[in-house]
PDB file of C-alpha atoms in Angstrom:
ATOM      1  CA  UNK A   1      91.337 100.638 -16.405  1.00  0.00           C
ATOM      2  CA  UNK A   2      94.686 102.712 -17.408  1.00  0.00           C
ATOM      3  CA  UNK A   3      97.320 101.120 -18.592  1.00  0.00           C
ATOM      4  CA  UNK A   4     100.355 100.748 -16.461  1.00  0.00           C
ATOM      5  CA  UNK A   5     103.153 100.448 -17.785  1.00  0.00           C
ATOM      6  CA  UNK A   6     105.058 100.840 -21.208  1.00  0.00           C
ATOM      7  CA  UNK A   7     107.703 103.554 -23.069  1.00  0.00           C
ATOM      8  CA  UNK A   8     104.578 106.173 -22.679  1.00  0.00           C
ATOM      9  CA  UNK A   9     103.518 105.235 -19.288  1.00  0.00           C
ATOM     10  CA  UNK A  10     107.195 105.934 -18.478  1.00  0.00           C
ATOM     11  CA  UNK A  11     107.520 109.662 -20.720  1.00  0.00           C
ATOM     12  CA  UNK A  12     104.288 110.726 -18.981  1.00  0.00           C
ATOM     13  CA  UNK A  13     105.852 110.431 -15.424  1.00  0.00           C
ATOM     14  CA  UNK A  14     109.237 111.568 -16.206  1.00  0.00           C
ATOM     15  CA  UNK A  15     107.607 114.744 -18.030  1.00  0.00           C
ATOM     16  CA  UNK A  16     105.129 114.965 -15.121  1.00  0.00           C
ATOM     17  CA  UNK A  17     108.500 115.149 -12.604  1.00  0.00           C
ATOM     18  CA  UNK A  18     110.068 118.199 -14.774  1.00  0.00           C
ATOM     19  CA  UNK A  19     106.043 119.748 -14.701  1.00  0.00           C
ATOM     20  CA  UNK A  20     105.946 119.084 -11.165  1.00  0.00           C
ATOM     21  CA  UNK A  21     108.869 120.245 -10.002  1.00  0.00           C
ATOM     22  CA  UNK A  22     109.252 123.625 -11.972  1.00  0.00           C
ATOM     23  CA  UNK A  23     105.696 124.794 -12.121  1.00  0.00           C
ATOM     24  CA  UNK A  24     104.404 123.012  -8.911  1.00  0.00           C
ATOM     25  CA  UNK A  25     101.738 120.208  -8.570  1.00  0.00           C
ATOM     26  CA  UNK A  26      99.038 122.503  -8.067  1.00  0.00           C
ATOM     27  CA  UNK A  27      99.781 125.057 -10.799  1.00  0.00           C
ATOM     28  CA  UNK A  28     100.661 122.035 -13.314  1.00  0.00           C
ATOM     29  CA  UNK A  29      98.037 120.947 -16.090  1.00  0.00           C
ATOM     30  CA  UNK A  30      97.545 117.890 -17.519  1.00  0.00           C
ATOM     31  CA  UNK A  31      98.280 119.119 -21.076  1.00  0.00           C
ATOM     32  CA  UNK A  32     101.245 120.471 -19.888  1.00  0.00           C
ATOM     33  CA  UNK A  33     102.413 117.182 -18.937  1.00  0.00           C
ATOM     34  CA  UNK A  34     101.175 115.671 -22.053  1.00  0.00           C
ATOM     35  CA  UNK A  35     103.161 118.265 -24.287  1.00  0.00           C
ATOM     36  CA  UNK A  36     106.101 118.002 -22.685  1.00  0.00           C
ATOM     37  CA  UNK A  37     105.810 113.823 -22.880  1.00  0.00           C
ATOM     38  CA  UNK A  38     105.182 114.591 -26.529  1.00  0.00           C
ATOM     39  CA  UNK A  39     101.504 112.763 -25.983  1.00  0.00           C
ATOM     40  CA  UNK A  40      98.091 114.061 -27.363  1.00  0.00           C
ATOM     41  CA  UNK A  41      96.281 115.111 -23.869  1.00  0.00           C
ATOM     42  CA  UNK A  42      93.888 112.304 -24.311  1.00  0.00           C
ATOM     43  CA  UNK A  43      96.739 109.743 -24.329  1.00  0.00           C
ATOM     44  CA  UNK A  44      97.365 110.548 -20.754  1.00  0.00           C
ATOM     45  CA  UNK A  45      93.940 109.225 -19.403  1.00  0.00           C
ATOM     46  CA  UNK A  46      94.793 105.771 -20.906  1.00  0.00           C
ATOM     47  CA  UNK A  47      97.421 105.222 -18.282  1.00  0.00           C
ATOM     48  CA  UNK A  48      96.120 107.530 -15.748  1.00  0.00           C
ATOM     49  CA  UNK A  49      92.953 108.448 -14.459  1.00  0.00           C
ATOM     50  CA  UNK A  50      93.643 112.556 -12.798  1.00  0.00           C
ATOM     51  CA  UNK A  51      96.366 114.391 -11.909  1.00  0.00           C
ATOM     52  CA  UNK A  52      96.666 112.785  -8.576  1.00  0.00           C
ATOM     53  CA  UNK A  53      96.920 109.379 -10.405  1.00  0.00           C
ATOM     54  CA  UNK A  54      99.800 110.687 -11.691  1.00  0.00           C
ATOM     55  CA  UNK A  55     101.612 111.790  -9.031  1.00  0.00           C
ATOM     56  CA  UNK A  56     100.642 108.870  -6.840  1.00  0.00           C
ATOM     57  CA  UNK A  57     101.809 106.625  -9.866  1.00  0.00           C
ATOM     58  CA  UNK A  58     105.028 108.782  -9.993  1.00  0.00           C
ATOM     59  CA  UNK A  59     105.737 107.836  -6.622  1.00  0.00           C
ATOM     60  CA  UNK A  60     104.877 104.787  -6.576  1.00  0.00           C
ATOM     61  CA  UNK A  61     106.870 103.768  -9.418  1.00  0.00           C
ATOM     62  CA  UNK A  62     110.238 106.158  -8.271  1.00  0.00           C
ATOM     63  CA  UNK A  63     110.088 104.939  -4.780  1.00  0.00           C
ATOM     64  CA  UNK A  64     109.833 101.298  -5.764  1.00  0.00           C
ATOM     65  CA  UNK A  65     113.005 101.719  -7.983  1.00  0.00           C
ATOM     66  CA  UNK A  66     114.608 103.279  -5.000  1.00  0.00           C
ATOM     67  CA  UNK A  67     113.764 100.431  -2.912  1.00  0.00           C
ATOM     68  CA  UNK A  68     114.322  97.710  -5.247  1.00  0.00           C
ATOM     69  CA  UNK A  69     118.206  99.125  -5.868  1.00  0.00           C
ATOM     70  CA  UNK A  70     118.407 100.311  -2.255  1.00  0.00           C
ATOM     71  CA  UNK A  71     117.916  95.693  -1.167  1.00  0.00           C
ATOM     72  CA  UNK A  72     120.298  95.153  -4.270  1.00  0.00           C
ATOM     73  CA  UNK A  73     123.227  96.997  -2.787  1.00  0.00           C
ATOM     74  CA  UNK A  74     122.497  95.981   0.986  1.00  0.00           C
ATOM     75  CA  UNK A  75     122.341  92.574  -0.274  1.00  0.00           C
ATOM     76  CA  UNK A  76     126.063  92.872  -1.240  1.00  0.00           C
ATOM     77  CA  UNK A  77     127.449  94.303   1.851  1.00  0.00           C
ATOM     78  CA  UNK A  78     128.153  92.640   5.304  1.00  0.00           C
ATOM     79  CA  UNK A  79     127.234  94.148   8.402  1.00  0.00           C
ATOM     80  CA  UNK A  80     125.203  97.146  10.145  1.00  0.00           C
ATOM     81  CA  UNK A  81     128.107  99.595   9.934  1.00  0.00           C
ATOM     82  CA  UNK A  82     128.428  99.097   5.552  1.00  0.00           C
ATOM     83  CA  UNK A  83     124.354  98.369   5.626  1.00  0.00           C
ATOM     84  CA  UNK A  84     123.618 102.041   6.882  1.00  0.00           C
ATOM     85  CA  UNK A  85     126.615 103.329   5.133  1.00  0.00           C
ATOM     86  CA  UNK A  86     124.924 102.279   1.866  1.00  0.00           C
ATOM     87  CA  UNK A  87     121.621 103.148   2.811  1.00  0.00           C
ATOM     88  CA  UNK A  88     122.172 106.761   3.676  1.00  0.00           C
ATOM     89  CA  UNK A  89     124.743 107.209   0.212  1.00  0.00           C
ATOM     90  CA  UNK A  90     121.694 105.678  -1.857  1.00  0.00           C
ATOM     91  CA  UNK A  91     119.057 107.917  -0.731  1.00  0.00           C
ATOM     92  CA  UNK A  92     121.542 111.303  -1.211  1.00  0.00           C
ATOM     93  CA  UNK A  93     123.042 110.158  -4.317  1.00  0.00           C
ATOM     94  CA  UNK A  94     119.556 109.170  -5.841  1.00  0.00           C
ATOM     95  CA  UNK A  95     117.864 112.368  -4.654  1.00  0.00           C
ATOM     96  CA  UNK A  96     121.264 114.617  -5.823  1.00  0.00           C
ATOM     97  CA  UNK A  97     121.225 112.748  -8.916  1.00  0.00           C
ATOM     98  CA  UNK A  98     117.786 113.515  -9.723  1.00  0.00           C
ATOM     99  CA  UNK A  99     116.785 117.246  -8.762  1.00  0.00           C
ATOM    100  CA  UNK A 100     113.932 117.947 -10.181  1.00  0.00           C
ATOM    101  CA  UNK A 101     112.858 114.185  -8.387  1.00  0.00           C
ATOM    102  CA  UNK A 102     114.228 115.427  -5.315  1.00  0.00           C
ATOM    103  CA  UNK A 103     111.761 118.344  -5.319  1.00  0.00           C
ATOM    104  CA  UNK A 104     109.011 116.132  -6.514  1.00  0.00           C
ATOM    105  CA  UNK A 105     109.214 114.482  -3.225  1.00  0.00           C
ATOM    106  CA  UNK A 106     110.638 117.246  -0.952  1.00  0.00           C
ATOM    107  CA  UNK A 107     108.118 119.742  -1.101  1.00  0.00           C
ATOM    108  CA  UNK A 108     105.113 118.993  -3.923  1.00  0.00           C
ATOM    109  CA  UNK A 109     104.822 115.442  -2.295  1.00  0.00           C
ATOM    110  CA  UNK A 110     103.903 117.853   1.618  1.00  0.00           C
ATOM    111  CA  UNK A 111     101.435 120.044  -0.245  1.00  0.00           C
ATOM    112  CA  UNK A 112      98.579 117.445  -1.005  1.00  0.00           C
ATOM    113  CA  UNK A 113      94.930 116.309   0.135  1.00  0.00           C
ATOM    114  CA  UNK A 114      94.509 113.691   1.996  1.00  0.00           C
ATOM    115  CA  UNK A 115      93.466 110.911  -1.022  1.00  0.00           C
ATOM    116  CA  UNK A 116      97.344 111.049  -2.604  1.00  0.00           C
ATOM    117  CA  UNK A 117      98.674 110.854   1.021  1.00  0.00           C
ATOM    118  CA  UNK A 118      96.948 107.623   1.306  1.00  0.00           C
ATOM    119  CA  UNK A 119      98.412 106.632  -1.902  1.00  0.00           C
ATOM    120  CA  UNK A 120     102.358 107.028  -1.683  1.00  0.00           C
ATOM    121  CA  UNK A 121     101.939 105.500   2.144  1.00  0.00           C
ATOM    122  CA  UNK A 122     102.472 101.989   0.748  1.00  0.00           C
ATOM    123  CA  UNK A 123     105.743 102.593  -1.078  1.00  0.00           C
ATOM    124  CA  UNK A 124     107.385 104.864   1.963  1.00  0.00           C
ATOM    125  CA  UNK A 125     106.226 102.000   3.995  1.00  0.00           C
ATOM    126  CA  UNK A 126     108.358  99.491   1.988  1.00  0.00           C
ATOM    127  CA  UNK A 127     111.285 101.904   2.574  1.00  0.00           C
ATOM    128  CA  UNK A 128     110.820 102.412   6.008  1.00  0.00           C
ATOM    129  CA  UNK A 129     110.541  98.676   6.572  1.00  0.00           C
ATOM    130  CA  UNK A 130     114.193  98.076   4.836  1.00  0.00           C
ATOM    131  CA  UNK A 131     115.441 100.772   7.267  1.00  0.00           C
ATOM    132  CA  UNK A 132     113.992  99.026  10.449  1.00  0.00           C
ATOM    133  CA  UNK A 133     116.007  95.900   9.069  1.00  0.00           C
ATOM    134  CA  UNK A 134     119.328  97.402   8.868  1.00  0.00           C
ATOM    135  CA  UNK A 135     118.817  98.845  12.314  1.00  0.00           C
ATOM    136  CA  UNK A 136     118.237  95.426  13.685  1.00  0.00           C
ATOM    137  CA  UNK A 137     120.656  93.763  12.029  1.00  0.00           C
ATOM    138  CA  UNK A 138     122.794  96.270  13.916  1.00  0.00           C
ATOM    139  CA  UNK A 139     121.128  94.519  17.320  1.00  0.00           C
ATOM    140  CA  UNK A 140     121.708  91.222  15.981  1.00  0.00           C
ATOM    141  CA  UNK A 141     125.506  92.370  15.760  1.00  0.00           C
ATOM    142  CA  UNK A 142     125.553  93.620  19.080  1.00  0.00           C
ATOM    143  CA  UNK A 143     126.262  96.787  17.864  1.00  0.00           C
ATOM    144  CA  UNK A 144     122.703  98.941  18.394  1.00  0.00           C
ATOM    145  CA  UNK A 145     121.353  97.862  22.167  1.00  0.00           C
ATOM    146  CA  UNK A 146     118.583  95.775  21.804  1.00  0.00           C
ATOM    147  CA  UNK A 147     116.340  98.625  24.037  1.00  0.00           C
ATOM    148  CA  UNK A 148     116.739 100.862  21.492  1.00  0.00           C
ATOM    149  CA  UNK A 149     112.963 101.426  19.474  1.00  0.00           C
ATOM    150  CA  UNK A 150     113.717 100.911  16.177  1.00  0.00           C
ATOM    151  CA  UNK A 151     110.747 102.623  14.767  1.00  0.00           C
ATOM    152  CA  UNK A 152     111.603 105.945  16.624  1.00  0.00           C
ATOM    153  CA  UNK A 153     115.785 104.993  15.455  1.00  0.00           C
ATOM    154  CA  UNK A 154     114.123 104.762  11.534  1.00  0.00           C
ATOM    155  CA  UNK A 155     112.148 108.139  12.525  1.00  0.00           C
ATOM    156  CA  UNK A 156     114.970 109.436  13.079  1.00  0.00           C
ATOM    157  CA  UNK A 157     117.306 107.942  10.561  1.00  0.00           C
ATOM    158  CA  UNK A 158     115.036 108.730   7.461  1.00  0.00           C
ATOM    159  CA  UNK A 159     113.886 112.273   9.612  1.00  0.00           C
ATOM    160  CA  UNK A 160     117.860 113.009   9.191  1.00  0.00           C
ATOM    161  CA  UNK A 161     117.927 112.134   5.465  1.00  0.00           C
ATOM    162  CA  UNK A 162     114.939 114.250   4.859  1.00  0.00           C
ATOM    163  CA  UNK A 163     116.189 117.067   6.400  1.00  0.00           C
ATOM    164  CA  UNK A 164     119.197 117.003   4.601  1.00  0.00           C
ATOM    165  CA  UNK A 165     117.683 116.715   1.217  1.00  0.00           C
ATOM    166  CA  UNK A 166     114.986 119.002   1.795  1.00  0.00           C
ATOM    167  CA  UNK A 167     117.811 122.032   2.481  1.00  0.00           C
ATOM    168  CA  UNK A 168     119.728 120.885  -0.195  1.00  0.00           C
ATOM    169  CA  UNK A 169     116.355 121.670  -2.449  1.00  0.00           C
ATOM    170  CA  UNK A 170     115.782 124.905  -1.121  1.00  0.00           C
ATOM    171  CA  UNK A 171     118.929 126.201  -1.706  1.00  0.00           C
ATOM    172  CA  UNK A 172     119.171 125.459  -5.048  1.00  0.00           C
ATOM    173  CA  UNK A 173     121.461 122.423  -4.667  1.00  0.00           C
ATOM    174  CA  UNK A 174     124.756 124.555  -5.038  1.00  0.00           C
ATOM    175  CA  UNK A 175     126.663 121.726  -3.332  1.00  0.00           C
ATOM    176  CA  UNK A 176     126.703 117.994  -4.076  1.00  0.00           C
ATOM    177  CA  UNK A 177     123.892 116.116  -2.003  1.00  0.00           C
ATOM    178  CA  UNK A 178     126.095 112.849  -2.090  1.00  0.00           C
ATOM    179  CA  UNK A 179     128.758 115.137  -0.480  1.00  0.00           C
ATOM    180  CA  UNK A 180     127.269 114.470   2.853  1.00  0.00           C
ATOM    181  CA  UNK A 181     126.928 111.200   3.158  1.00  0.00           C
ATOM    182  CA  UNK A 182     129.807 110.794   5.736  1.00  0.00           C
ATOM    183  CA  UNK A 183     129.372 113.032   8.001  1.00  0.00           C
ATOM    184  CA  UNK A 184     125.854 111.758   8.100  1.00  0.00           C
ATOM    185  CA  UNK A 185     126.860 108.199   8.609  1.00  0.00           C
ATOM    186  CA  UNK A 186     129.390 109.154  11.514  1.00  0.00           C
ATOM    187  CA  UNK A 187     126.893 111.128  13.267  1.00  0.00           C
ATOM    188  CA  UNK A 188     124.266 108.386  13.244  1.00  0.00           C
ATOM    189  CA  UNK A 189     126.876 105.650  13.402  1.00  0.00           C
ATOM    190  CA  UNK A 190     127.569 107.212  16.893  1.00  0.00           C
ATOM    191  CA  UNK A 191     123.828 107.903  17.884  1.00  0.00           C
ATOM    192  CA  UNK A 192     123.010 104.444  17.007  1.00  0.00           C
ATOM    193  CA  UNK A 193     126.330 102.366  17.980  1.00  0.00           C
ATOM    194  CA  UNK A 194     127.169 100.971  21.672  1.00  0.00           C
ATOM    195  CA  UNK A 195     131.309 100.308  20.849  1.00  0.00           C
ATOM    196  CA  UNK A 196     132.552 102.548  17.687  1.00  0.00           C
TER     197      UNK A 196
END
């Protein structure tokens, strides 16, 4: 059973990330990985079992440090308007703070079988679950009509994040992701808002 967790656990994935992202997932090697962790290549399959463990583990653990600072700051802000405020500047400043993260997850994350899809489901799941709760607590306001589907509002909420981030990647982030965080805001503050 690999190991999962520790200061090595943690140098594989970051190096993986910097692999990943400049060579792509598919042309990456494992020993490429473990040379630029500064690992002997048989040190990576005691915390990981393939390739794919490593990216779903890379995930896995980046999306659940997302989500886990994501709740932190909405737990110190009042209302829908400041919840999705902070929830669309942590996703761009996250992503624009971590490029070669961003690309991990923008375009090497769409180009994979079916097994790693199953794998990174659980952590999106988590995220997409804390953005169906800030769009209700906008209905509990008053503020988002109770009609409104929230799972087709987070589609599109977390579609529009995406979108962004994913041009921001593929033109070689020559403008500051973060940047965009209020006009995003006041574009879905008005989509999903009954009285702005």
């Amino acid at each position: 059973m690999p190991i999962k967790k520790g200061e090595k656990y943690i140098q594989i994935l970051d190096a993986a990330v910097k692999e990943f992202a400049e060579n792509g997932y598919h042309r990456t090697q494992v020993a490429r990985i473990a040379k630029e962790a500064g690992v002997a290549d048989g040190t990576i399959y005691l915390y990981f079992e393939s390739k794919e463990d490593i990216l779903v583990s890379l995930f896995t653990e980046k999306m659940g440090d997302f989500v886990d600072k994501l709740k932190q700051k909405l737990a110190n802000v009042n209302g829908f308007r400041e919840e999705l405020r902070t929830l669309i500047t942590h996703h761009l400043e996250v992503l624009g703070a971590n490029p070669a993260q961003a690309m991990v997850t923008q375009i090497e994350l769409r180009q994979i079988d079916p097994w790693i899809n199953q794998g990174i489901s659980g952590p999106l799941k988590s995220y997409f679950k804390v953005i169906e709760e800030v769009i209700r607590s906008g209905q509990d306001e008053g503020l988002v009509c109770k009609s409104l589907d929230v799972r087709l509002a987070r589609k599109m909420l977390f579609g529009a994040l995406d979108e962004v981030v994913t041009c921001w990647v593929m033109t070689d982030k020559k403008y500051e992701l973060v940047s965009l965080a209020d006009p995003i805001f006041e574009i879905l503050e008005s989509a999903f808002c009954k009285n702005k």
